[in-house]
Short mmCIF file of C-alpha atoms in Angstrom, two decimals:
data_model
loop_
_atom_site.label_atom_id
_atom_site.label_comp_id
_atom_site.label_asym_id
_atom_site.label_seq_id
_atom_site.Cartn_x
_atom_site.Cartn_y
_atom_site.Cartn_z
CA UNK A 1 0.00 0.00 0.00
CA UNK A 2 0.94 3.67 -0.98
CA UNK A 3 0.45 6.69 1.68
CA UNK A 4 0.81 5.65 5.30
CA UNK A 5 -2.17 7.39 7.52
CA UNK A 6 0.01 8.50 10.31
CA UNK A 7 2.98 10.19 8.16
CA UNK A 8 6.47 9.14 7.80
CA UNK A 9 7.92 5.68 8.11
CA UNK A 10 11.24 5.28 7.59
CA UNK A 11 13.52 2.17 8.00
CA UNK A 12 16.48 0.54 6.36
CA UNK A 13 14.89 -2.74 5.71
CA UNK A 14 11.81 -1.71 4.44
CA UNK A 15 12.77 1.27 2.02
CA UNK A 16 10.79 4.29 2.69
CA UNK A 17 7.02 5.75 2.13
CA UNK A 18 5.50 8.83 2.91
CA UNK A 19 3.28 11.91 2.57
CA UNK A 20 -0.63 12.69 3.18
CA UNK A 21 -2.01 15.28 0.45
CA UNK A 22 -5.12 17.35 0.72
CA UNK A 23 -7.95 15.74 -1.04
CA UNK A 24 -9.69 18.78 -3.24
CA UNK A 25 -11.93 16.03 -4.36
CA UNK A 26 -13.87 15.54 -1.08
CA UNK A 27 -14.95 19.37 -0.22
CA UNK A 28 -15.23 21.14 -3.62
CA UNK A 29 -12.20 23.61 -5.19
CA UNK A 30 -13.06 26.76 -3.53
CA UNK A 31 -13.72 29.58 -5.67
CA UNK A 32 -15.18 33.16 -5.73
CA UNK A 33 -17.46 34.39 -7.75
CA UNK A 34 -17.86 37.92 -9.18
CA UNK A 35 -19.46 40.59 -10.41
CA UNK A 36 -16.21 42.05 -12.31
CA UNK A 37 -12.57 41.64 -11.49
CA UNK A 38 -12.22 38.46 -9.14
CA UNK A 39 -10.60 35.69 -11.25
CA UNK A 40 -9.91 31.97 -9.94
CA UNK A 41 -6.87 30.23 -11.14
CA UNK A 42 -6.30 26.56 -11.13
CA UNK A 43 -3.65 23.97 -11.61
CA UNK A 44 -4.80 21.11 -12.90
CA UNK A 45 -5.07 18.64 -9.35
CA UNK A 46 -2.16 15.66 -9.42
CA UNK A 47 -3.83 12.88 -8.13
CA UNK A 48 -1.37 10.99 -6.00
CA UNK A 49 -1.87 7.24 -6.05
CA UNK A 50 1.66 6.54 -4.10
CA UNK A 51 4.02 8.38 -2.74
CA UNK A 52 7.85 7.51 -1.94
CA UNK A 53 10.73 9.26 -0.20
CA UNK A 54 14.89 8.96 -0.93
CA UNK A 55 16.61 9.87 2.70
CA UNK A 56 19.41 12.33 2.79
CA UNK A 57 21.54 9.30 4.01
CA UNK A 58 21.12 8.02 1.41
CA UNK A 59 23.02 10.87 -0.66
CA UNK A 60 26.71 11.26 0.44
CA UNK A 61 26.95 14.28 2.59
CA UNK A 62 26.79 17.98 0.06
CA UNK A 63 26.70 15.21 -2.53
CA UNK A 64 23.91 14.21 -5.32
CA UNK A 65 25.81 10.74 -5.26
CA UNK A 66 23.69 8.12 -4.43
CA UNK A 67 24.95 5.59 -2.02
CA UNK A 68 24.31 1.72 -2.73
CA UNK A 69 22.37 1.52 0.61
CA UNK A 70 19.68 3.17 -1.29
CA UNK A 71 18.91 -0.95 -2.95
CA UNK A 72 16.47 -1.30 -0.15
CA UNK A 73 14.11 2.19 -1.07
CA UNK A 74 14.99 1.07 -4.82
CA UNK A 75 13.31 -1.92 -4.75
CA UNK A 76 10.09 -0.42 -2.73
CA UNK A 77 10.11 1.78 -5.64
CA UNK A 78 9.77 -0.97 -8.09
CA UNK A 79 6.87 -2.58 -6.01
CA UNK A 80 5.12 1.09 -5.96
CA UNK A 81 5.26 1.08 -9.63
CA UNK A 82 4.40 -2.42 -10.39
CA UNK A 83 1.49 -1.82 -8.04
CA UNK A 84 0.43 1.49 -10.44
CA UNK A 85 1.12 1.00 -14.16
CA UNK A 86 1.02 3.66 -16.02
CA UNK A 87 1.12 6.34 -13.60
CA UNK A 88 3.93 9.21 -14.41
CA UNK A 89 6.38 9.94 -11.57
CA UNK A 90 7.30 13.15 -10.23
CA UNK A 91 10.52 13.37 -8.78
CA UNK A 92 11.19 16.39 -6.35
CA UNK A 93 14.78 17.01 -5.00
CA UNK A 94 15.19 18.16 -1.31
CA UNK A 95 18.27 19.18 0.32
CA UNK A 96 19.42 19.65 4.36
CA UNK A 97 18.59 23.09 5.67
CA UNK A 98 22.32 23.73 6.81
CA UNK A 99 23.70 25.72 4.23
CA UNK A 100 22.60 28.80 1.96
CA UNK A 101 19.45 28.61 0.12
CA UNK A 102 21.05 28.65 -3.02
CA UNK A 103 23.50 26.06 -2.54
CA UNK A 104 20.91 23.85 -1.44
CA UNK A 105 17.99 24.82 -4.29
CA UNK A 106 21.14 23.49 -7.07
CA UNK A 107 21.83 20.34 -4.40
CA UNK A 108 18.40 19.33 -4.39
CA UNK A 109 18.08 19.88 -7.99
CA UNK A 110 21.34 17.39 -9.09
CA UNK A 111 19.90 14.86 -6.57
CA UNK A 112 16.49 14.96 -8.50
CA UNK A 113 18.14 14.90 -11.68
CA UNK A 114 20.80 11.62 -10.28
CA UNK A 115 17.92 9.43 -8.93
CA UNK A 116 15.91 10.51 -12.06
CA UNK A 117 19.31 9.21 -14.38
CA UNK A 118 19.50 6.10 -12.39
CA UNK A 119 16.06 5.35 -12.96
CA UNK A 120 16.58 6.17 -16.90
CA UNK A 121 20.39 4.78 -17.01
CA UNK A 122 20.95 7.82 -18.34
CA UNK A 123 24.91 7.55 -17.90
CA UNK A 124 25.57 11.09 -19.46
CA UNK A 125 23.82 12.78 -17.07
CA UNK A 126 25.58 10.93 -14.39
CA UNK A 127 28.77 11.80 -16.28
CA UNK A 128 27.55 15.40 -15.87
CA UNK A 129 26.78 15.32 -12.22
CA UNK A 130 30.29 13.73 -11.62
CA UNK A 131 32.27 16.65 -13.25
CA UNK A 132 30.14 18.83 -11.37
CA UNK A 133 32.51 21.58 -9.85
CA UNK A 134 29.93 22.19 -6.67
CA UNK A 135 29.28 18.45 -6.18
CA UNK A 136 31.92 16.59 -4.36
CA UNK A 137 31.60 12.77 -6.35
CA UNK A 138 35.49 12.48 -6.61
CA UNK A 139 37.63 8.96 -6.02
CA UNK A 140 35.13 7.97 -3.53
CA UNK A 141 32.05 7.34 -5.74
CA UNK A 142 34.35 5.30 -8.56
CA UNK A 143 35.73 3.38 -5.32
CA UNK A 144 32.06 2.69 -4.21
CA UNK A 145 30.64 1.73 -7.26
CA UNK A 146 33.55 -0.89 -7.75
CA UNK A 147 33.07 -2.21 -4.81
CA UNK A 148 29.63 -2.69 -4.71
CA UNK A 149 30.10 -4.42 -8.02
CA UNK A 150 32.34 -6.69 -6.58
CA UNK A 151 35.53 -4.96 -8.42
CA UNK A 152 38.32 -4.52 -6.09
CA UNK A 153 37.75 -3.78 -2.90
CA UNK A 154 39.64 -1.28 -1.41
CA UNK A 155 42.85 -2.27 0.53
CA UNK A 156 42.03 -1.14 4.07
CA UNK A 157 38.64 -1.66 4.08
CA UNK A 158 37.21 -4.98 5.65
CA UNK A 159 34.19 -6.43 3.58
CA UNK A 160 31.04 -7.40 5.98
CA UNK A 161 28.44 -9.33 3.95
CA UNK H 1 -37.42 45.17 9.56
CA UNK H 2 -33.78 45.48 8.89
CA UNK H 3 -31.50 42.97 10.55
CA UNK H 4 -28.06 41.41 10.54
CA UNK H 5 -26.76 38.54 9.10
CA UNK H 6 -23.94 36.40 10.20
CA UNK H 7 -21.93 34.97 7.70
CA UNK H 8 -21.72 30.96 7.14
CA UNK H 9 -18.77 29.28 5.43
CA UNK H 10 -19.51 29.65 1.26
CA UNK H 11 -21.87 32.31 1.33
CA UNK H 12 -20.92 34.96 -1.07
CA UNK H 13 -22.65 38.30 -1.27
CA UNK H 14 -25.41 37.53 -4.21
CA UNK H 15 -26.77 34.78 -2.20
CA UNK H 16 -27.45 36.16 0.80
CA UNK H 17 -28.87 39.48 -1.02
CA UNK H 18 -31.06 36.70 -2.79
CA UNK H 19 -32.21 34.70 0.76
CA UNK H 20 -33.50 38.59 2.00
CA UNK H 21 -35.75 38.96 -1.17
CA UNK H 22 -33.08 41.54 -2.31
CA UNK H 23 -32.15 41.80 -5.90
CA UNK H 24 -29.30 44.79 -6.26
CA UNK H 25 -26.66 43.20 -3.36
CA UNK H 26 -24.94 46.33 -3.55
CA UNK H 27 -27.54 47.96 -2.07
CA UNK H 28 -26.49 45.81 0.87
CA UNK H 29 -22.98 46.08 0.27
CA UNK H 30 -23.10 50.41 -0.38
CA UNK H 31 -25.17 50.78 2.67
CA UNK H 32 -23.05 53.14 5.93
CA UNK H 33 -23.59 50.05 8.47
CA UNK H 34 -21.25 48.05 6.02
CA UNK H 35 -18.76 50.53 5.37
CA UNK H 36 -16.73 48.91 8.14
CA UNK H 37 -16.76 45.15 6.66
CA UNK H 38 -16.82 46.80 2.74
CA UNK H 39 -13.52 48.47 3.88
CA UNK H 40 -11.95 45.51 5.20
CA UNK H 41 -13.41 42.38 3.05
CA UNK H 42 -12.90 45.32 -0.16
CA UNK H 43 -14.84 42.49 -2.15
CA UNK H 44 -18.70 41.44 -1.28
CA UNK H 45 -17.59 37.90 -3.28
CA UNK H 46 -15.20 36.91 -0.61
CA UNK H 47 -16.48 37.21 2.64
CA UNK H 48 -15.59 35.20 5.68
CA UNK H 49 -17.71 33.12 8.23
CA UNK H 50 -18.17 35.22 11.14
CA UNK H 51 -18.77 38.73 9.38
CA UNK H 52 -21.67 40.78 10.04
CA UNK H 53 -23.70 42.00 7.41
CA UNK H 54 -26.45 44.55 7.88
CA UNK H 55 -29.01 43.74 5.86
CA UNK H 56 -31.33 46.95 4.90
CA UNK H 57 -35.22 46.66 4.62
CA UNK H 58 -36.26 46.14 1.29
CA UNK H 59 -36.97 49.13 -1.00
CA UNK H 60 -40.50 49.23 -2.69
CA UNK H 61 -41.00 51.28 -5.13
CA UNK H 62 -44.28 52.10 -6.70
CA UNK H 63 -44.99 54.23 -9.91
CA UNK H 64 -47.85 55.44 -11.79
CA UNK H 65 -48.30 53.54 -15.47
CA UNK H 66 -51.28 53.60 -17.84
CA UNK H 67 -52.24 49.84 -18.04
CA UNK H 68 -53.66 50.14 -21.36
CA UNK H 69 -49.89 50.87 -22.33
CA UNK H 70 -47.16 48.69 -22.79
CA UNK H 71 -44.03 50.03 -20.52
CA UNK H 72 -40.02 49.01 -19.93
CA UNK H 73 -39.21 47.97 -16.40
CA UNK H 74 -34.82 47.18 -16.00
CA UNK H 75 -34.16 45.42 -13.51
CA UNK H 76 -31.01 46.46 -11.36
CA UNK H 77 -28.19 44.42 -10.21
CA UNK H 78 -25.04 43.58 -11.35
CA UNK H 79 -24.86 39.95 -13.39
CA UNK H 80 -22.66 37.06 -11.65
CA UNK H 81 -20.52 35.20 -13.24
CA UNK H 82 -17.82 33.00 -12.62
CA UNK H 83 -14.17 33.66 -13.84
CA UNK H 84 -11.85 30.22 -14.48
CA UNK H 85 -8.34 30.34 -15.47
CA UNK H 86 -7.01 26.40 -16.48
CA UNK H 87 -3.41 25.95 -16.30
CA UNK H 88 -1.72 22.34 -17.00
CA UNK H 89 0.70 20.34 -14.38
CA UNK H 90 3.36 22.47 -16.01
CA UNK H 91 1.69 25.89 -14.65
CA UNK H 92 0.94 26.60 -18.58
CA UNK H 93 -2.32 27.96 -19.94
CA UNK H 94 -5.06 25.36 -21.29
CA UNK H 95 -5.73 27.10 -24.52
CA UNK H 96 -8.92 26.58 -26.81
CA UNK H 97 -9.67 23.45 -24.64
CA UNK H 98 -13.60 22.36 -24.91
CA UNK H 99 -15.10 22.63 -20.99
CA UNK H 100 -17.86 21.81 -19.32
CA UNK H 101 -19.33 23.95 -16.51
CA UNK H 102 -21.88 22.78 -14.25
CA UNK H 103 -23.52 24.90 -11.72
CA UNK H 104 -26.80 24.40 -9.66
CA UNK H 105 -27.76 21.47 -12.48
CA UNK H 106 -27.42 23.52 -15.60
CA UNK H 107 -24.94 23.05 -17.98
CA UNK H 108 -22.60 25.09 -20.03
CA UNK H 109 -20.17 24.26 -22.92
CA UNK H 110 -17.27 26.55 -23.34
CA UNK H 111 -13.65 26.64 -24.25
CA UNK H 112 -10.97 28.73 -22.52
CA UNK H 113 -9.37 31.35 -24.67
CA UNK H 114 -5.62 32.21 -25.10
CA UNK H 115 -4.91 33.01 -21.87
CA UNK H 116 -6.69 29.73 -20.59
CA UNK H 117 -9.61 31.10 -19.21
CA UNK H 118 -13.51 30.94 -19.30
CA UNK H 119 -16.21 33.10 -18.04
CA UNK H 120 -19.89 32.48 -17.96
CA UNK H 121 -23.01 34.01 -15.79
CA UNK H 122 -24.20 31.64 -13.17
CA UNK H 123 -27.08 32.38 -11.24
CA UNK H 124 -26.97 34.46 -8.03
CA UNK H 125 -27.96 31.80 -5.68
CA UNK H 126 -25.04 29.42 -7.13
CA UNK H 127 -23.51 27.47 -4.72
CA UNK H 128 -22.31 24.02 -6.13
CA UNK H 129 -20.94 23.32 -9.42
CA UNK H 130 -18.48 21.25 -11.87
CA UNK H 131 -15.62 22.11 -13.95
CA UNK H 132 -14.81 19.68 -16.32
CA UNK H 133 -11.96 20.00 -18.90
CA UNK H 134 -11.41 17.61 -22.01
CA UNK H 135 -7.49 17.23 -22.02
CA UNK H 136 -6.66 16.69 -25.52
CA UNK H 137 -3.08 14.71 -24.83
CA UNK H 138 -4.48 12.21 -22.02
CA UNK H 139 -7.40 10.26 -22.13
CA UNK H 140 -8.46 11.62 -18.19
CA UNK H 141 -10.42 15.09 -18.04
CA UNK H 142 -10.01 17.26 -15.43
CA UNK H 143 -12.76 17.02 -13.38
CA UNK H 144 -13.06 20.06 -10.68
CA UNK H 145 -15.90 20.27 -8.30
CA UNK H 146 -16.70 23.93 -7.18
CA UNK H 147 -17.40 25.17 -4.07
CA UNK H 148 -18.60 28.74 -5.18
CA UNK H 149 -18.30 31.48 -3.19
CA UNK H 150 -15.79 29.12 -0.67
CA UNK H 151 -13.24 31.01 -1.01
CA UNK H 152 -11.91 32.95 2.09
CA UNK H 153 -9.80 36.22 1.76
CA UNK H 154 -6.57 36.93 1.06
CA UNK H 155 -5.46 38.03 4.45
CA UNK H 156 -6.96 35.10 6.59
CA UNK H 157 -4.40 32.20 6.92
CA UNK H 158 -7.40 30.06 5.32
CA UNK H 159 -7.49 32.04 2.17
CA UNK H 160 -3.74 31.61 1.44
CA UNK H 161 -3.86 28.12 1.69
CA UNK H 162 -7.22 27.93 -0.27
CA UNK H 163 -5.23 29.87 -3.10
CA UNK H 164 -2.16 27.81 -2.82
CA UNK H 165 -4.13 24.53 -3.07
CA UNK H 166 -5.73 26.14 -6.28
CA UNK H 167 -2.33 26.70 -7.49
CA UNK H 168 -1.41 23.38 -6.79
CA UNK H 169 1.04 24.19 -3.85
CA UNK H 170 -0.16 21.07 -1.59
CA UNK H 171 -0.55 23.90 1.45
CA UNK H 172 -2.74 21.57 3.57
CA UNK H 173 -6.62 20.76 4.50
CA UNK H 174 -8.55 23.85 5.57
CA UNK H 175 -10.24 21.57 8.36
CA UNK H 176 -6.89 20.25 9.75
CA UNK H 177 -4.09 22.58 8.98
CA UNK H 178 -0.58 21.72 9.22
CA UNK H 179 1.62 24.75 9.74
CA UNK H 180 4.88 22.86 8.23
CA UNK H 181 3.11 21.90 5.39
CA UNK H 182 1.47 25.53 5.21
CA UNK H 183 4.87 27.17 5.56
CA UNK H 184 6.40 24.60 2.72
CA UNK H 185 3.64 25.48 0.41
CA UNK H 186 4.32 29.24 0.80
CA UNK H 187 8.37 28.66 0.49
CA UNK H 188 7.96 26.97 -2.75
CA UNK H 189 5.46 29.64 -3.65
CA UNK H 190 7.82 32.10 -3.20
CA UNK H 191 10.38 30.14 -4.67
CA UNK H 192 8.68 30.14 -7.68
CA UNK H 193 7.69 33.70 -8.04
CA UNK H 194 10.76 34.93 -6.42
CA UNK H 195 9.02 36.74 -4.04
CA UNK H 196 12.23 37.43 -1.52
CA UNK H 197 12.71 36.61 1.22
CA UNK H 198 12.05 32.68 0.87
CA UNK H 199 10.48 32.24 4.63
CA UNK H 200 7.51 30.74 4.40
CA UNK H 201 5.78 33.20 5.86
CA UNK H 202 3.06 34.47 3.90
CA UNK H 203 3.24 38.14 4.26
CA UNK H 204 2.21 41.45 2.63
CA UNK H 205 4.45 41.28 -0.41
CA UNK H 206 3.68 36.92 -0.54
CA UNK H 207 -0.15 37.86 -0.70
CA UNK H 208 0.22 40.19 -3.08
CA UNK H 209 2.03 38.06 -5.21
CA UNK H 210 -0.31 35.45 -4.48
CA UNK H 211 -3.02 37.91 -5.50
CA UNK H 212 -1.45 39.17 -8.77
CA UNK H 213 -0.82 35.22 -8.98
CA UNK H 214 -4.41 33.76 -8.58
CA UNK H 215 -6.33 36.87 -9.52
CA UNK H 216 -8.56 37.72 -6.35
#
């Protein structure tokens, strides 16, 4: 099931759902008449049917790199869309509040646009988000994406499975 | 005998004018025991639930006619109608879209113009109604139930949100607001319309913007 009544839920295991959205539907879009000038303008409604939510710990920190932890939220995503064909998604990019405003809006924005090219394989726009002067991908994603493919580990680090 | 009337959620000027036998609501609206409410509300279509309107005794007027004569009687009192501007998921106008608008069980076929929008007189007791827009890429139409005259003002925290929602800026229920998911609305709001500082708090310059934005 989509939406969760009371809110968030977030765990490691599970992946991670969320969100409750106003439901125009049930009390009428509220509008004003007039005699003259008053004028109503509306966006046509989305109508949710599931809603799902990447963590920030899931991004490395000041980073749109997406760490291969995320498998777990991945796969609840698959279920979410296998339980809604058709349905477009809308991806929305969020970023931690520490930090200016502006930093953060162009954060938010590359992590939209990586979990959007990882859903697409779209490899040049990972490219793009890797030479990213602002972003901070470096060594350390190349060294995690090896090792999570199994390609050499890294010498000092001891492999849990 | 003249009275006052309280105001209940949805009740827009023309209505209430209607309920007192009263066809010209501006005569309620111009009258000095309003001028307090007319200078606050500014607009007799959006009202809020709690105001107090002074409702005057109806006027009667008699005049002398031959009846072996045909004569021309005009009725006073501004027309009502109801202004709709359509705008996509992508905040773009629905141009020269067929529509149908329902209110109080009659129907009207229209199509928004350039700019997206429709207009059309509706009676002056209206108080329930459809939109419903034929999307030509997507085999759903929009389908918009109206609550006219439900629409609170600008400066009650109710009326933002109510505007927001419109605008599709997910600010929250109006029976059980959240004030982080009011104050997110407004942020991306302002985001959007660079409307400076980005605070989420909807102040004079955000409601005017939302104003200029939403059109009332």
């Amino acid at each position: 099931m989509s939406n969760e009544p009371d809110g968030w839920r977030n765990t490691s295991n599970e992946g991670s759902v969320s969100g409750q959205h106003p439901d125009a539907a049930s009390t009428g879009t509220r509008i004003s008449p007039t005699f003259a000038d008053e004028l109503n303008t509306i966006k046509d409604p989305l109508v949710v049917v599931a809603c799902w939510r990447l963590e920030d710990i899931r991004f490395e920190f000041a980073s749109s790199f997406i760490r291969p932890e995320a498998t777990d939220e991945f796969a609840q995503l698959a279920s979410l869309r296998a339980a809604n064909p058709g349905a477009p998604i809308s991806i929305f990019g969020h970023a931690d509040p520490v930090g200016g405003d502006e930093l953060n809006k162009r954060l938010s924005g590359r992590r939209a646009t990586a979990v959007y090219a990882l859903l697409l394989r779209d490899v040049a726009a990972w490219e793009t988000l890797y030479n990213n002067a602002e972003d901070h991908w470096g060594d350390k994603s190349v060294q995690v994406i090896l090792d999570t493919l199994g390609y050499a580990p890294w010498p000092h680090r001891r492999h849990s499975r | 005998m003249p009275s006052y009337h309280t105001v209940k959620q949805a009740e827009h000027l023309s209505k209430i004018a209607a309920s007192y036998g009263i066809r010209d609501p501006l005569t309620i609206w111009d009258h000095p025991e309003n001028a307090e409410l007319k200078a606050l509300r500014k607009t007799p279509n959006i009202l809020f639930p709690g105001d107090r309107l002074y409702i005057p005794d109806r006027d009667f007027k008699s005049v002398n006619k031959p009846t072996d004569k045909r004569h021309l009687f005009t009725l006073l009192g501004k027309k009502l109608q109801l202004k709709i501007r359509v705008q996509d998921v992508n905040r773009l106008p629905v141009t020269s879209t067929p529509c149908m608008l329902e209110v109080d069980g009659a129907t009207f076929s229209l199509t928004t113009d350039d700019d997206g929008m429709i207009q059309h007189e509706i009676p002056r007791t209206a108080q329930n109604g459809r939109l419903i827009v034929r999307a030509p890429d997507v085999p759903i139409d929009m389908v918009l139930p109206l609550s006219i005259g439900g629409l609170d003002p600008l400066d009650e925290e109710s009326g933002q949100r109510q505007r927001l929602n419109n605008l599709g800026y997910n600010a929250g229920e109006v029976n059980g607001p959240d004030p982080q998911q009011f104050r997110s609305a407004v942020e991306e709001f302002q985001c959007d319309f660079k409307v400076k500082p980005i605070n989420g708090v909807c102040d004079a310059a955000t409601q005017a913007k939302l104003k200029e934005v939403y059109g009332c």
